[in-house]
PDB file of C-alpha atoms in Angstrom:
ATOM      1  CA  PRO A   1      18.108  41.027  44.187  1.00 38.00           C
ATOM      2  CA  SER A   2      15.076  41.624  41.988  1.00 40.00           C
ATOM      3  CA  GLU A   3      11.895  42.997  43.439  1.00 46.00           C
ATOM      4  CA  VAL A   4       9.008  40.607  44.037  1.00 44.00           C
ATOM      5  CA  LEU A   5       6.105  41.237  41.707  1.00 49.00           C
ATOM      6  CA  GLU A   6       2.816  41.941  43.358  1.00 52.00           C
ATOM      7  CA  ALA A   7      -0.234  40.078  42.026  1.00 50.00           C
ATOM      8  CA  THR A   8      -2.207  43.224  41.368  1.00 57.00           C
ATOM      9  CA  ASP A   9      -4.770  43.532  38.610  1.00 60.00           C
ATOM     10  CA  GLU A  10      -2.485  45.790  36.604  1.00 65.00           C
ATOM     11  CA  ASN A  11       0.516  43.446  36.872  1.00 64.00           C
ATOM     12  CA  VAL A  12      -1.555  40.369  36.054  1.00 69.00           C
ATOM     13  CA  ASP A  13      -3.209  42.037  33.061  1.00 74.00           C
ATOM     14  CA  ALA A  14       0.105  43.338  31.715  1.00 74.00           C
ATOM     15  CA  HIS A  15       1.926  40.010  31.978  1.00 72.00           C
ATOM     16  CA  VAL A  16      -1.003  38.016  30.604  1.00 76.00           C
ATOM     17  CA  ARG A  17      -1.087  40.269  27.532  1.00 76.00           C
ATOM     18  CA  ALA A  18       2.678  39.861  27.115  1.00 76.00           C
ATOM     19  CA  MET A  19       2.498  36.061  27.402  1.00 79.00           C
ATOM     20  CA  SER A  20       2.862  34.179  24.124  1.00 83.00           C
ATOM     21  CA  GLY A  21       0.357  31.655  22.867  1.00 83.00           C
ATOM     22  CA  SER A  22       3.016  28.951  22.740  1.00 86.00           C
ATOM     23  CA  LEU A  23       3.725  29.371  26.447  1.00 85.00           C
ATOM     24  CA  LEU A  24      -0.003  29.162  27.264  1.00 84.00           C
ATOM     25  CA  GLU A  25      -0.380  25.988  25.208  1.00 87.00           C
ATOM     26  CA  ALA A  26       2.666  24.412  26.851  1.00 87.00           C
ATOM     27  CA  VAL A  27       1.369  25.061  30.375  1.00 88.00           C
ATOM     28  CA  ILE A  28      -2.096  23.771  29.465  1.00 87.00           C
ATOM     29  CA  ASP A  29      -0.484  20.656  28.001  1.00 88.00           C
ATOM     30  CA  VAL A  30       1.339  20.099  31.308  1.00 87.00           C
ATOM     31  CA  LEU A  31      -1.917  20.446  33.230  1.00 87.00           C
ATOM     32  CA  GLU A  32      -3.664  18.058  30.842  1.00 87.00           C
ATOM     33  CA  VAL A  33      -0.935  15.431  31.202  1.00 85.00           C
ATOM     34  CA  THR A  34      -1.031  15.810  34.984  1.00 84.00           C
ATOM     35  CA  SER A  35      -4.826  15.386  35.139  1.00 83.00           C
ATOM     36  CA  GLY A  36      -5.096  12.715  32.450  1.00 78.00           C
ATOM     37  CA  PRO A  37      -8.423  11.454  31.102  1.00 73.00           C
ATOM     38  CA  TYR A  38     -10.249  11.826  34.393  1.00 67.00           C
ATOM     39  CA  PRO A  39     -13.217  14.261  34.400  1.00 60.00           C
ATOM     40  CA  GLY A  40     -12.183  15.810  37.691  1.00 60.00           C
ATOM     41  CA  VAL A  41      -9.384  18.366  37.893  1.00 59.00           C
ATOM     42  CA  ALA A  42      -6.312  16.752  39.414  1.00 73.00           C
ATOM     43  CA  ALA A  43      -3.722  19.404  38.551  1.00 81.00           C
ATOM     44  CA  LYS A  44      -3.268  22.336  40.921  1.00 85.00           C
ATOM     45  CA  ALA A  45      -2.143  25.892  40.371  1.00 83.00           C
ATOM     46  CA  GLN A  46       1.263  24.954  41.742  1.00 87.00           C
ATOM     47  CA  HIS A  47       1.745  22.618  38.773  1.00 86.00           C
ATOM     48  CA  ALA A  48       1.420  25.598  36.442  1.00 84.00           C
ATOM     49  CA  VAL A  49       3.888  27.630  38.544  1.00 86.00           C
ATOM     50  CA  ASP A  50       6.422  24.806  38.539  1.00 87.00           C
ATOM     51  CA  ALA A  51       5.998  24.300  34.787  1.00 86.00           C
ATOM     52  CA  LEU A  52       6.784  27.951  34.059  1.00 84.00           C
ATOM     53  CA  CYS A  53      10.050  27.623  35.994  1.00 85.00           C
ATOM     54  CA  SER A  54      11.150  24.281  34.525  1.00 85.00           C
ATOM     55  CA  ASN A  55      12.992  23.745  31.255  1.00 82.00           C
ATOM     56  CA  GLU A  56      11.943  20.087  31.096  1.00 85.00           C
ATOM     57  CA  PRO A  57       9.653  18.911  28.267  1.00 84.00           C
ATOM     58  CA  THR A  58       5.892  19.000  28.793  1.00 81.00           C
ATOM     59  CA  TRP A  59       5.588  15.290  29.460  1.00 77.00           C
ATOM     60  CA  ARG A  60       7.961  15.778  32.393  1.00 81.00           C
ATOM     61  CA  GLY A  61       6.198  18.805  33.829  1.00 81.00           C
ATOM     62  CA  GLY A  62       8.029  21.713  32.158  1.00 83.00           C
ATOM     63  CA  VAL A  63       7.581  24.061  29.243  1.00 84.00           C
ATOM     64  CA  GLY A  64      10.931  23.384  27.580  1.00 83.00           C
ATOM     65  CA  PRO A  65      14.170  25.377  27.369  1.00 83.00           C
ATOM     66  CA  LYS A  66      12.822  27.773  24.725  1.00 83.00           C
ATOM     67  CA  LEU A  67       9.716  28.868  26.649  1.00 83.00           C
ATOM     68  CA  VAL A  68      10.943  28.798  30.243  1.00 82.00           C
ATOM     69  CA  LEU A  69      10.848  32.166  32.015  1.00 80.00           C
ATOM     70  CA  ARG A  70      14.209  33.979  32.150  1.00 75.00           C
ATOM     71  CA  GLU A  71      13.840  37.108  34.308  1.00 71.00           C
ATOM     72  CA  ASP A  72      12.050  37.177  37.663  1.00 70.00           C
ATOM     73  CA  ARG A  73      11.245  33.521  37.089  1.00 73.00           C
ATOM     74  CA  GLN A  74       9.713  32.584  40.414  1.00 77.00           C
ATOM     75  CA  SER A  75       7.772  35.795  41.078  1.00 77.00           C
ATOM     76  CA  LEU A  76       6.464  35.975  37.492  1.00 78.00           C
ATOM     77  CA  ALA A  77       5.473  32.311  37.595  1.00 81.00           C
ATOM     78  CA  GLU A  78       3.541  32.882  40.790  1.00 81.00           C
ATOM     79  CA  VAL A  79       1.605  35.652  39.020  1.00 81.00           C
ATOM     80  CA  LEU A  80       0.884  33.788  35.759  1.00 83.00           C
ATOM     81  CA  GLY A  81       0.481  30.260  37.148  1.00 84.00           C
ATOM     82  CA  PRO A  82      -2.847  30.758  38.991  1.00 86.00           C
ATOM     83  CA  VAL A  83      -4.261  32.730  36.049  1.00 86.00           C
ATOM     84  CA  ILE A  84      -3.431  29.983  33.548  1.00 87.00           C
ATOM     85  CA  HIS A  85      -4.739  27.312  35.920  1.00 86.00           C
ATOM     86  CA  ALA A  86      -8.056  29.160  36.398  1.00 87.00           C
ATOM     87  CA  TYR A  87      -8.416  29.615  32.644  1.00 88.00           C
ATOM     88  CA  TRP A  88      -7.676  25.931  31.998  1.00 87.00           C
ATOM     89  CA  GLN A  89     -10.043  24.786  34.740  1.00 86.00           C
ATOM     90  CA  GLN A  90     -12.878  26.928  33.370  1.00 87.00           C
ATOM     91  CA  LYS A  91     -12.390  25.583  29.824  1.00 87.00           C
ATOM     92  CA  ARG A  92     -12.224  21.994  31.050  1.00 85.00           C
ATOM     93  CA  GLN A  93     -15.377  22.286  33.139  1.00 83.00           C
ATOM     94  CA  LYS A  94     -17.264  24.007  30.322  1.00 86.00           C
ATOM     95  CA  LEU A  95     -16.275  21.285  27.861  1.00 82.00           C
ATOM     96  CA  GLY A  96     -17.133  18.529  30.332  1.00 81.00           C
ATOM     97  CA  LYS A  97     -14.062  16.509  29.402  1.00 80.00           C
ATOM     98  CA  PRO A  98     -10.315  16.983  28.884  1.00 83.00           C
ATOM     99  CA  ILE A  99      -9.226  19.640  26.404  1.00 83.00           C
ATOM    100  CA  SER A 100      -6.685  17.375  24.689  1.00 84.00           C
ATOM    101  CA  ARG A 101      -8.386  15.037  22.260  1.00 78.00           C
ATOM    102  CA  ARG A 102      -6.027  12.188  23.115  1.00 80.00           C
ATOM    103  CA  PHE A 103      -7.669  11.970  26.549  1.00 81.00           C
ATOM    104  CA  TRP A 104     -11.226  11.884  25.198  1.00 79.00           C
ATOM    105  CA  PRO A 105     -13.157   8.630  25.644  1.00 75.00           C
ATOM    106  CA  ALA A 106     -13.864   6.560  22.548  1.00 75.00           C
ATOM    107  CA  THR A 107     -17.118   7.419  20.781  1.00 74.00           C
ATOM    108  CA  SER A 108     -19.734   4.706  20.940  1.00 75.00           C
ATOM    109  CA  PRO A 109     -20.586   3.125  17.552  1.00 72.00           C
ATOM    110  CA  THR A 110     -24.281   3.625  18.336  1.00 76.00           C
ATOM    111  CA  ASP A 111     -23.909   7.363  18.997  1.00 74.00           C
ATOM    112  CA  SER A 112     -25.928   9.263  16.364  1.00 75.00           C
ATOM    113  CA  ASN A 113     -24.397  12.675  17.121  1.00 74.00           C
ATOM    114  CA  PRO A 114     -22.710  13.851  13.884  1.00 73.00           C
ATOM    115  CA  HIS A 115     -20.244  15.988  15.854  1.00 72.00           C
ATOM    116  CA  CYS A 116     -18.813  12.948  17.652  1.00 71.00           C
ATOM    117  CA  VAL A 117     -16.125  11.474  15.456  1.00 70.00           C
ATOM    118  CA  PHE A 118     -13.433   8.778  15.591  1.00 69.00           C
ATOM    119  CA  ARG A 119     -15.847   5.932  16.190  1.00 68.00           C
ATOM    120  CA  PRO A 120     -14.318   2.462  16.449  1.00 66.00           C
ATOM    121  CA  ARG A 121     -14.950   0.272  13.457  1.00 66.00           C
ATOM    122  CA  GLU A 122     -17.572  -2.411  13.754  1.00 63.00           C
ATOM    123  CA  LYS A 123     -16.483  -5.992  13.304  1.00 60.00           C
ATOM    124  CA  GLU A 124     -17.274  -7.412   9.909  1.00 57.00           C
ATOM    125  CA  ARG A 125     -20.103  -9.870  10.017  1.00 58.00           C
ATOM    126  CA  TYR A 126     -19.084 -11.671   6.869  1.00 56.00           C
ATOM    127  CA  SER A 127     -15.599 -12.570   5.794  1.00 57.00           C
ATOM    128  CA  LEU A 128     -14.539 -11.452   2.333  1.00 60.00           C
ATOM    129  CA  ARG A 129     -13.337 -14.892   1.339  1.00 62.00           C
ATOM    130  CA  LYS A 130     -15.981 -17.574   1.039  1.00 63.00           C
ATOM    131  CA  GLN A 131     -15.417 -20.942   2.589  1.00 67.00           C
ATOM    132  CA  ARG A 132     -14.839 -23.673   0.015  1.00 67.00           C
ATOM    133  CA  LYS A 133     -17.068 -26.720   0.312  1.00 70.00           C
ATOM    134  CA  ASN A 134     -15.881 -30.131  -0.819  1.00 74.00           C
ATOM    135  CA  ASP A 135     -19.072 -31.537  -2.314  1.00 79.00           C
ATOM    136  CA  VAL A 136     -20.109 -33.354  -5.502  1.00 84.00           C
ATOM    137  CA  ASP A 137     -20.813 -30.109  -7.358  1.00 84.00           C
ATOM    138  CA  ALA A 138     -17.330 -28.758  -6.646  1.00 83.00           C
ATOM    139  CA  PHE A 139     -15.770 -32.083  -7.716  1.00 86.00           C
ATOM    140  CA  ARG A 140     -17.610 -31.982 -11.045  1.00 89.00           C
ATOM    141  CA  LYS A 141     -16.535 -28.423 -11.651  1.00 89.00           C
ATOM    142  CA  LEU A 142     -12.909 -29.396 -11.067  1.00 89.00           C
ATOM    143  CA  GLN A 143     -13.290 -32.303 -13.470  1.00 92.00           C
ATOM    144  CA  GLN A 144     -14.695 -29.985 -16.140  1.00 93.00           C
ATOM    145  CA  LEU A 145     -11.878 -27.505 -15.538  1.00 93.00           C
ATOM    146  CA  ARG A 146      -9.290 -30.269 -15.948  1.00 94.00           C
ATOM    147  CA  LYS A 147     -10.932 -31.410 -19.191  1.00 94.00           C
ATOM    148  CA  ASP A 148     -10.883 -27.844 -20.533  1.00 94.00           C
ATOM    149  CA  PHE A 149      -7.160 -27.546 -19.792  1.00 94.00           C
ATOM    150  CA  GLU A 150      -6.455 -30.883 -21.506  1.00 94.00           C
ATOM    151  CA  ASP A 151      -8.412 -29.761 -24.590  1.00 93.00           C
ATOM    152  CA  ALA A 152      -6.474 -26.513 -24.681  1.00 93.00           C
ATOM    153  CA  LYS A 153      -3.195 -28.428 -24.419  1.00 92.00           C
ATOM    154  CA  ALA A 154      -4.217 -30.710 -27.296  1.00 91.00           C
ATOM    155  CA  LEU A 155      -5.171 -27.720 -29.453  1.00 92.00           C
ATOM    156  CA  CYS A 156      -1.797 -26.098 -28.818  1.00 92.00           C
ATOM    157  CA  ALA A 157      -0.038 -29.334 -29.837  1.00 89.00           C
ATOM    158  CA  LEU A 158      -2.061 -29.491 -33.053  1.00 89.00           C
ATOM    159  CA  VAL A 159      -1.258 -25.870 -33.863  1.00 90.00           C
ATOM    160  CA  ARG A 160       2.429 -26.549 -33.328  1.00 88.00           C
ATOM    161  CA  ARG A 161       2.341 -29.570 -35.631  1.00 85.00           C
ATOM    162  CA  ARG A 162       0.478 -27.548 -38.284  1.00 87.00           C
ATOM    163  CA  GLU A 163       3.055 -24.779 -38.209  1.00 88.00           C
ATOM    164  CA  THR A 164       5.888 -27.315 -38.407  1.00 83.00           C
ATOM    165  CA  VAL A 165       4.330 -28.882 -41.511  1.00 83.00           C
ATOM    166  CA  ARG A 166       3.940 -25.456 -43.104  1.00 84.00           C
ATOM    167  CA  ARG A 167       7.548 -24.692 -42.380  1.00 82.00           C
ATOM    168  CA  LEU A 168       8.709 -27.954 -43.925  1.00 80.00           C
ATOM    169  CA  ARG A 169       6.583 -27.404 -47.022  1.00 80.00           C
ATOM    170  CA  LEU A 170       7.980 -23.899 -47.419  1.00 80.00           C
ATOM    171  CA  ASP A 171      11.517 -25.207 -47.059  1.00 75.00           C
ATOM    172  CA  ALA A 172      10.820 -27.950 -49.592  1.00 75.00           C
ATOM    173  CA  GLY A 173       9.452 -25.442 -52.070  1.00 75.00           C
ATOM    174  CA  ARG A 174      12.519 -23.263 -51.684  1.00 73.00           C
ATOM    175  CA  GLY A 175      14.712 -26.316 -52.180  1.00 71.00           C
ATOM    176  CA  ARG A 176      12.935 -27.324 -55.394  1.00 74.00           C
ATOM    177  CA  LEU A 177      13.233 -23.775 -56.679  1.00 74.00           C
ATOM    178  CA  ARG A 178      16.946 -23.714 -55.875  1.00 72.00           C
ATOM    179  CA  ARG A 179      17.569 -26.992 -57.639  1.00 74.00           C
ATOM    180  CA  ALA A 180      15.537 -25.849 -60.652  1.00 77.00           C
ATOM    181  CA  LEU A 181      17.613 -22.671 -60.888  1.00 74.00           C
ATOM    182  CA  ASP A 182      20.833 -24.656 -60.603  1.00 75.00           C
ATOM    183  CA  ALA A 183      19.669 -27.025 -63.378  1.00 80.00           C
ATOM    184  CA  LEU A 184      18.683 -24.107 -65.606  1.00 80.00           C
ATOM    185  CA  ALA A 185      22.039 -22.428 -65.066  1.00 78.00           C
ATOM    186  CA  SER A 186      23.867 -25.661 -65.850  1.00 79.00           C
ATOM    187  CA  SER A 187      21.898 -26.246 -69.065  1.00 82.00           C
ATOM    188  CA  ASN A 188      22.598 -22.735 -70.289  1.00 80.00           C
ATOM    189  CA  LYS A 189      26.235 -22.999 -69.207  1.00 78.00           C
ATOM    190  CA  ILE A 190      26.095 -20.016 -66.947  1.00 77.00           C
ATOM    191  CA  GLU A 191      27.315 -19.568 -63.423  1.00 75.00           C
ATOM    192  CA  GLY A 192      24.798 -20.715 -60.791  1.00 68.00           C
ATOM    193  CA  LEU A 193      24.063 -19.312 -57.361  1.00 65.00           C
ATOM    194  CA  ASP A 194      26.865 -19.150 -54.882  1.00 68.00           C
ATOM    195  CA  LYS A 195      26.822 -21.808 -52.170  1.00 66.00           C
ATOM    196  CA  ASP A 196      27.029 -19.102 -49.515  1.00 65.00           C
ATOM    197  CA  ALA A 197      24.000 -17.281 -50.907  1.00 62.00           C
ATOM    198  CA  PRO A 198      21.162 -16.788 -48.350  1.00 61.00           C
ATOM    199  CA  PHE A 199      18.802 -18.539 -50.769  1.00 58.00           C
ATOM    200  CA  ALA A 200      19.600 -22.181 -49.893  1.00 51.00           C
ATOM    201  CA  ASP A 201      17.824 -25.321 -48.759  1.00 50.00           C
ATOM    202  CA  SER A 202      20.173 -27.036 -46.326  1.00 48.00           C
ATOM    203  CA  ASP A 203      18.899 -28.100 -42.910  1.00 45.00           C
ATOM    204  CA  ALA A 204      21.453 -25.881 -41.195  1.00 49.00           C
ATOM    205  CA  ASP A 205      20.034 -22.810 -42.915  1.00 50.00           C
ATOM    206  CA  TYR A 206      16.477 -23.575 -41.830  1.00 51.00           C
ATOM    207  CA  ARG A 207      17.611 -24.770 -38.383  1.00 56.00           C
ATOM    208  CA  LEU A 208      15.407 -27.878 -38.423  1.00 59.00           C
ATOM    209  CA  THR A 209      16.166 -30.441 -35.783  1.00 64.00           C
ATOM    210  CA  PRO A 210      15.848 -34.177 -36.481  1.00 70.00           C
ATOM    211  CA  ASP A 211      12.913 -34.395 -34.073  1.00 74.00           C
ATOM    212  CA  GLU A 212      11.064 -31.669 -35.970  1.00 67.00           C
ATOM    213  CA  VAL A 213      11.646 -33.448 -39.254  1.00 68.00           C
ATOM    214  CA  ALA A 214      10.396 -36.758 -37.806  1.00 75.00           C
ATOM    215  CA  ASN A 215       7.323 -35.175 -36.233  1.00 72.00           C
ATOM    216  CA  ALA A 216       6.470 -33.317 -39.425  1.00 69.00           C
ATOM    217  CA  THR A 217       6.891 -36.450 -41.525  1.00 73.00           C
ATOM    218  CA  LYS A 218       4.596 -38.326 -39.162  1.00 78.00           C
ATOM    219  CA  ALA A 219       2.035 -35.540 -39.277  1.00 74.00           C
ATOM    220  CA  ILE A 220       2.080 -35.503 -43.070  1.00 71.00           C
ATOM    221  CA  ALA A 221       1.578 -39.252 -43.176  1.00 77.00           C
ATOM    222  CA  GLU A 222      -1.319 -39.089 -40.719  1.00 78.00           C
ATOM    223  CA  ALA A 223      -2.933 -36.273 -42.709  1.00 73.00           C
ATOM    224  CA  ALA A 224      -2.607 -38.253 -45.916  1.00 74.00           C
ATOM    225  CA  ALA A 225      -4.144 -41.343 -44.289  1.00 78.00           C
ATOM    226  CA  ALA A 226      -7.048 -39.314 -42.922  1.00 74.00           C
ATOM    227  CA  ALA A 227      -7.651 -37.836 -46.373  1.00 71.00           C
ATOM    228  CA  LYS A 228      -7.849 -41.335 -47.925  1.00 77.00           C
ATOM    229  CA  LEU A 229     -10.340 -42.503 -45.320  1.00 74.00           C
ATOM    230  CA  ALA A 230     -12.509 -39.455 -45.890  1.00 62.00           C
TER     231      ALA A 230
END
């Protein structure tokens, strides 16, 4: 059996110097979880001793399998446990609140101390989206908006009719030119243009639908009538 370590100043100082920072943090975390957010110290030195001997995670009162003491577990824990507990208790009392930030109370929104952070957000006094009112002014604005859309629709229809007329006039000009070339070739007894030539004037080549032809014819007639009246 291993010899029991005596809690002398030399033994305590030697083992404290040999203790890793990760082990110290794990034991302090266990003591913090045991005490919680309360200002008083609820954890005892025995909690630190038990944590050094347990391979459970910190939230279950241990330091984990990687940090648990291996040799002279119980006697070494009884030497280090009270030292860690005294150190933790002194730090906690000096700070005046738990060491872990997760156990700190929420900072008041009215606290002017610049070192106190993580204040809760104040509730917005005004909503970002304004409430819509159904009044006469809003009704008139909607009427004006509807009229603007109708005017825009009418302008688009007029532009479409204008472009259709231009297309028909261009096609008619190409057709007259094609027929003039065919007549000239016939009078001079030379071979005319091939029927499959891209320069042609059939409706299939220009891809004009009957509705487009009717609308364009109507537009031309209306334009001619307007010109006579003017």
